[in-house]
PDB file of C-alpha atoms in Angstrom:
ATOM      1  CA  MET A   1     -19.839   7.163  39.814  1.00  0.00           C
ATOM      2  CA  SER A   2     -18.540   4.859  37.167  1.00  0.00           C
ATOM      3  CA  GLU A   3     -19.149   1.146  36.802  1.00  0.00           C
ATOM      4  CA  LYS A   4     -16.204  -1.251  37.546  1.00  0.00           C
ATOM      5  CA  ASN A   5     -16.592  -3.040  34.177  1.00  0.00           C
ATOM      6  CA  GLU A   6     -15.892   0.124  32.360  1.00  0.00           C
ATOM      7  CA  PRO A   7     -12.370   0.407  31.282  1.00  0.00           C
ATOM      8  CA  SER A   8     -10.376   3.374  32.684  1.00  0.00           C
ATOM      9  CA  LEU A   9      -9.221   6.213  30.496  1.00  0.00           C
ATOM     10  CA  TRP A  10      -5.685   4.907  30.573  1.00  0.00           C
ATOM     11  CA  GLN A  11      -6.685   1.362  29.578  1.00  0.00           C
ATOM     12  CA  GLY A  12      -8.766   2.666  26.708  1.00  0.00           C
ATOM     13  CA  PHE A  13      -5.893   4.844  25.500  1.00  0.00           C
ATOM     14  CA  LYS A  14      -3.412   1.872  25.764  1.00  0.00           C
ATOM     15  CA  ALA A  15      -5.719  -0.373  23.767  1.00  0.00           C
ATOM     16  CA  PHE A  16      -6.028   2.238  21.131  1.00  0.00           C
ATOM     17  CA  LEU A  17      -2.309   2.692  20.757  1.00  0.00           C
ATOM     18  CA  MET A  18      -1.697  -1.092  20.729  1.00  0.00           C
ATOM     19  CA  ARG A  19      -3.934  -1.558  17.684  1.00  0.00           C
ATOM     20  CA  GLY A  20      -1.801  -2.441  14.606  1.00  0.00           C
ATOM     21  CA  ASN A  21      -3.189   0.116  12.279  1.00  0.00           C
ATOM     22  CA  VAL A  22      -2.212   2.980  14.711  1.00  0.00           C
ATOM     23  CA  ILE A  23       1.391   1.946  14.866  1.00  0.00           C
ATOM     24  CA  ASP A  24       1.522   1.503  10.940  1.00  0.00           C
ATOM     25  CA  LEU A  25       0.085   4.926  10.508  1.00  0.00           C
ATOM     26  CA  ALA A  26       2.602   6.417  12.882  1.00  0.00           C
ATOM     27  CA  VAL A  27       5.415   4.760  11.063  1.00  0.00           C
ATOM     28  CA  ALA A  28       4.031   5.852   7.691  1.00  0.00           C
ATOM     29  CA  VAL A  29       3.919   9.432   8.872  1.00  0.00           C
ATOM     30  CA  VAL A  30       7.499   9.493  10.123  1.00  0.00           C
ATOM     31  CA  ILE A  31       8.859   7.765   6.978  1.00  0.00           C
ATOM     32  CA  GLY A  32       6.743  10.171   4.826  1.00  0.00           C
ATOM     33  CA  ALA A  33       8.210  13.168   6.516  1.00  0.00           C
ATOM     34  CA  ALA A  34      11.689  11.851   6.068  1.00  0.00           C
ATOM     35  CA  PHE A  35      11.023  10.980   2.436  1.00  0.00           C
ATOM     36  CA  THR A  36       9.582  14.395   1.710  1.00  0.00           C
ATOM     37  CA  LYS A  37      13.082  15.944   2.685  1.00  0.00           C
ATOM     38  CA  ILE A  38      14.686  13.700   0.190  1.00  0.00           C
ATOM     39  CA  VAL A  39      12.292  14.641  -2.601  1.00  0.00           C
ATOM     40  CA  ASN A  40      12.589  18.292  -1.784  1.00  0.00           C
ATOM     41  CA  SER A  41      16.171  17.993  -2.036  1.00  0.00           C
ATOM     42  CA  VAL A  42      15.937  16.403  -5.410  1.00  0.00           C
ATOM     43  CA  VAL A  43      13.652  19.046  -6.721  1.00  0.00           C
ATOM     44  CA  ASP A  44      15.739  21.922  -5.178  1.00  0.00           C
ATOM     45  CA  GLY A  45      19.125  20.457  -6.160  1.00  0.00           C
ATOM     46  CA  VAL A  46      18.392  18.855  -9.490  1.00  0.00           C
ATOM     47  CA  ILE A  47      15.103  19.777 -11.097  1.00  0.00           C
ATOM     48  CA  ASN A  48      15.110  23.486 -10.201  1.00  0.00           C
ATOM     49  CA  PRO A  49      18.678  23.945 -11.691  1.00  0.00           C
ATOM     50  CA  LEU A  50      17.629  22.076 -14.850  1.00  0.00           C
ATOM     51  CA  VAL A  51      14.637  24.264 -15.339  1.00  0.00           C
ATOM     52  CA  GLY A  52      16.676  27.214 -14.330  1.00  0.00           C
ATOM     53  CA  ALA A  53      19.033  26.465 -17.145  1.00  0.00           C
ATOM     54  CA  LEU A  54      16.340  27.565 -19.506  1.00  0.00           C
ATOM     55  CA  GLY A  55      15.631  30.765 -17.569  1.00  0.00           C
ATOM     56  CA  THR A  56      16.117  31.945 -14.054  1.00  0.00           C
ATOM     57  CA  LYS A  57      17.910  30.122 -11.374  1.00  0.00           C
ATOM     58  CA  SER A  58      14.988  29.272  -9.248  1.00  0.00           C
ATOM     59  CA  LEU A  59      11.371  28.203 -10.178  1.00  0.00           C
ATOM     60  CA  ASP A  60      10.168  30.540  -7.386  1.00  0.00           C
ATOM     61  CA  SER A  61      11.180  33.562  -9.400  1.00  0.00           C
ATOM     62  CA  TYR A  62       8.762  32.786 -12.180  1.00  0.00           C
ATOM     63  CA  SER A  63       5.733  34.919 -11.973  1.00  0.00           C
ATOM     64  CA  SER A  64       3.282  37.119 -13.933  1.00  0.00           C
ATOM     65  CA  CYS A  65       2.019  40.534 -13.089  1.00  0.00           C
ATOM     66  CA  LEU A  66      -1.798  40.683 -12.787  1.00  0.00           C
ATOM     67  CA  LYS A  67      -2.101  44.392 -11.942  1.00  0.00           C
ATOM     68  CA  GLY A  68       0.906  46.410 -12.277  1.00  0.00           C
ATOM     69  CA  PRO A  69       3.259  47.951 -11.831  1.00  0.00           C
ATOM     70  CA  CYS A  70       4.904  44.963 -10.221  1.00  0.00           C
ATOM     71  CA  THR A  71       8.087  46.014  -8.604  1.00  0.00           C
ATOM     72  CA  GLY A  72      10.102  45.024  -5.503  1.00  0.00           C
ATOM     73  CA  THR A  73       9.983  41.844  -3.460  1.00  0.00           C
ATOM     74  CA  GLY A  74       8.612  40.918  -0.010  1.00  0.00           C
ATOM     75  CA  ASP A  75       6.994  43.629   2.102  1.00  0.00           C
ATOM     76  CA  THR A  76       8.053  46.413  -0.449  1.00  0.00           C
ATOM     77  CA  ALA A  77       6.401  44.583  -3.509  1.00  0.00           C
ATOM     78  CA  THR A  78       3.788  46.666  -5.373  1.00  0.00           C
ATOM     79  CA  GLY A  79       1.083  45.433  -7.771  1.00  0.00           C
ATOM     80  CA  VAL A  80      -0.539  41.935  -7.746  1.00  0.00           C
ATOM     81  CA  ARG A  81       1.896  39.056  -8.724  1.00  0.00           C
ATOM     82  CA  ILE A  82       0.954  35.566  -9.551  1.00  0.00           C
ATOM     83  CA  LEU A  83       3.800  33.295  -8.412  1.00  0.00           C
ATOM     84  CA  TRP A  84       3.056  30.398 -10.792  1.00  0.00           C
ATOM     85  CA  GLY A  85       6.730  29.191 -10.604  1.00  0.00           C
ATOM     86  CA  SER A  86       6.313  28.177  -6.979  1.00  0.00           C
ATOM     87  CA  VAL A  87       3.083  26.370  -7.900  1.00  0.00           C
ATOM     88  CA  LEU A  88       5.106  24.609 -10.663  1.00  0.00           C
ATOM     89  CA  GLY A  89       7.657  23.689  -8.182  1.00  0.00           C
ATOM     90  CA  ALA A  90       5.297  22.180  -5.646  1.00  0.00           C
ATOM     91  CA  THR A  91       3.491  20.279  -8.493  1.00  0.00           C
ATOM     92  CA  LEU A  92       6.829  18.804  -9.597  1.00  0.00           C
ATOM     93  CA  THR A  93       7.537  17.765  -6.023  1.00  0.00           C
ATOM     94  CA  PHE A  94       4.081  16.103  -5.750  1.00  0.00           C
ATOM     95  CA  VAL A  95       4.511  14.286  -8.981  1.00  0.00           C
ATOM     96  CA  ILE A  96       7.989  13.014  -8.213  1.00  0.00           C
ATOM     97  CA  THR A  97       6.957  12.033  -4.728  1.00  0.00           C
ATOM     98  CA  ALA A  98       3.865  10.158  -6.120  1.00  0.00           C
ATOM     99  CA  ALA A  99       5.952   8.437  -8.764  1.00  0.00           C
ATOM    100  CA  VAL A 100       8.640   7.285  -6.332  1.00  0.00           C
ATOM    101  CA  VAL A 101       6.069   5.971  -3.876  1.00  0.00           C
ATOM    102  CA  TYR A 102       4.158   4.095  -6.648  1.00  0.00           C
ATOM    103  CA  PHE A 103       7.222   2.513  -8.313  1.00  0.00           C
ATOM    104  CA  LEU A 104       9.287   1.849  -5.233  1.00  0.00           C
ATOM    105  CA  MET A 105       6.438   0.796  -2.754  1.00  0.00           C
ATOM    106  CA  VAL A 106       2.894   0.291  -4.199  1.00  0.00           C
ATOM    107  CA  LEU A 107       3.884  -1.558  -7.293  1.00  0.00           C
ATOM    108  CA  PRO A 108       6.239  -4.095  -5.745  1.00  0.00           C
ATOM    109  CA  MET A 109       3.749  -4.653  -2.902  1.00  0.00           C
ATOM    110  CA  ALA A 110       0.985  -5.294  -5.373  1.00  0.00           C
ATOM    111  CA  LYS A 111       3.226  -7.759  -7.308  1.00  0.00           C
ATOM    112  CA  TYR A 112       4.080  -9.579  -4.068  1.00  0.00           C
ATOM    113  CA  LEU A 113       0.526  -9.902  -2.951  1.00  0.00           C
ATOM    114  CA  ALA A 114      -0.451 -11.163  -6.336  1.00  0.00           C
ATOM    115  CA  ARG A 115       2.222 -13.869  -6.143  1.00  0.00           C
ATOM    116  CA  GLN A 116       0.981 -14.798  -2.641  1.00  0.00           C
ATOM    117  CA  GLU A 117      -2.578 -15.055  -3.920  1.00  0.00           C
ATOM    118  CA  ALA A 118      -1.460 -17.242  -6.805  1.00  0.00           C
ATOM    119  CA  ARG A 119       0.489 -19.524  -4.463  1.00  0.00           C
ATOM    120  CA  ARG A 120      -2.592 -19.710  -2.113  1.00  0.00           C
ATOM    121  CA  LYS A 121      -4.832 -20.664  -5.076  1.00  0.00           C
ATOM    122  CA  ALA A 122      -2.315 -23.138  -6.401  1.00  0.00           C
ATOM    123  CA  LYS A 123      -2.160 -24.717  -2.858  1.00  0.00           C
ATOM    124  CA  GLU A 124      -5.953 -24.893  -2.667  1.00  0.00           C
ATOM    125  CA  SER A 125      -6.298 -26.431  -6.092  1.00  0.00           C
ATOM    126  CA  ALA A 126      -3.656 -29.077  -5.190  1.00  0.00           C
ATOM    127  CA  GLU A 127      -5.556 -29.909  -2.083  1.00  0.00           C
ATOM    128  CA  GLU A 128      -8.856 -30.205  -4.185  1.00  0.00           C
ATOM    129  CA  ILE A 129      -7.019 -32.570  -6.583  1.00  0.00           C
ATOM    130  CA  ILE A 130      -5.791 -34.732  -3.702  1.00  0.00           C
ATOM    131  CA  GLU A 131      -9.237 -34.748  -2.194  1.00  0.00           C
ATOM    132  CA  VAL A 132     -10.836 -35.633  -5.594  1.00  0.00           C
ATOM    133  CA  SER A 133      -8.335 -38.453  -6.195  1.00  0.00           C
ATOM    134  CA  GLU A 134      -8.902 -39.952  -2.741  1.00  0.00           C
ATOM    135  CA  LEU A 135     -12.573 -39.818  -3.371  1.00  0.00           C
ATOM    136  CA  GLU A 136     -12.030 -41.679  -6.691  1.00  0.00           C
ATOM    137  CA  VAL A 137      -9.879 -44.461  -5.058  1.00  0.00           C
ATOM    138  CA  LEU A 138     -12.558 -44.925  -2.263  1.00  0.00           C
ATOM    139  CA  LYS A 139     -15.215 -45.307  -4.957  1.00  0.00           C
ATOM    140  CA  GLU A 140     -13.083 -47.929  -6.821  1.00  0.00           C
ATOM    141  CA  ILE A 141     -12.519 -49.756  -3.528  1.00  0.00           C
ATOM    142  CA  ARG A 142     -16.364 -49.702  -3.013  1.00  0.00           C
ATOM    143  CA  ASP A 143     -17.086 -50.926  -6.453  1.00  0.00           C
ATOM    144  CA  ALA A 144     -14.515 -53.694  -6.178  1.00  0.00           C
ATOM    145  CA  LEU A 145     -16.004 -54.861  -2.861  1.00  0.00           C
ATOM    146  CA  VAL A 146     -19.503 -54.774  -4.394  1.00  0.00           C
ATOM    147  CA  ALA A 147     -18.205 -56.751  -7.340  1.00  0.00           C
ATOM    148  CA  GLN A 148     -16.655 -59.408  -5.124  1.00  0.00           C
ATOM    149  CA  ARG A 149     -19.815 -59.946  -3.231  1.00  0.00           C
ATOM    150  CA  GLY A 150     -21.757 -60.192  -6.474  1.00  0.00           C
ATOM    151  CA  SER A 151     -19.558 -62.739  -8.116  1.00  0.00           C
ATOM    152  CA  GLY A 152     -19.759 -65.371  -5.305  1.00  0.00           C
ATOM    153  CA  HIS A 153     -16.454 -64.768  -3.619  1.00  0.00           C
ATOM    154  CA  ASP A 154     -18.389 -64.371  -0.346  1.00  0.00           C
ATOM    155  CA  ARG A 155     -17.181 -67.148   2.003  1.00  0.00           C
ATOM    156  CA  SER A 156     -19.875 -66.904   4.565  1.00  0.00           C
TER     157      SER A 156
END
């Protein structure tokens, strides 16, 4: 038997989904998946042909034979082949993705946040200056009142 104060499974799940960071993470995953397709297209359509101009047409065909004879492909392949071309292609995809994410997302956001912080600090310092100047004016008024009382201007 459960207590009535304990939230139901559905209420707990709903509260979990309504947290901002869960929604942000879901959006990031969806955008990341779509962005990966773009980067893969760039690597397959631009980078691989450029590298292929120097040798074969696809990075995936670059390999080395560790234990020969290396003949055939797929299920009919013999020997032990190291497919370093596919590793190079995946590495290029990662580096391009990281560079685009950094230069188009991380760097502009960091600059934006730095500007926001500078504005906040400028506003705080302006408020401090106003508070200090108000304090100085109040001190001057106090000193003037004390001086008036001390010089016989008191009409009592």
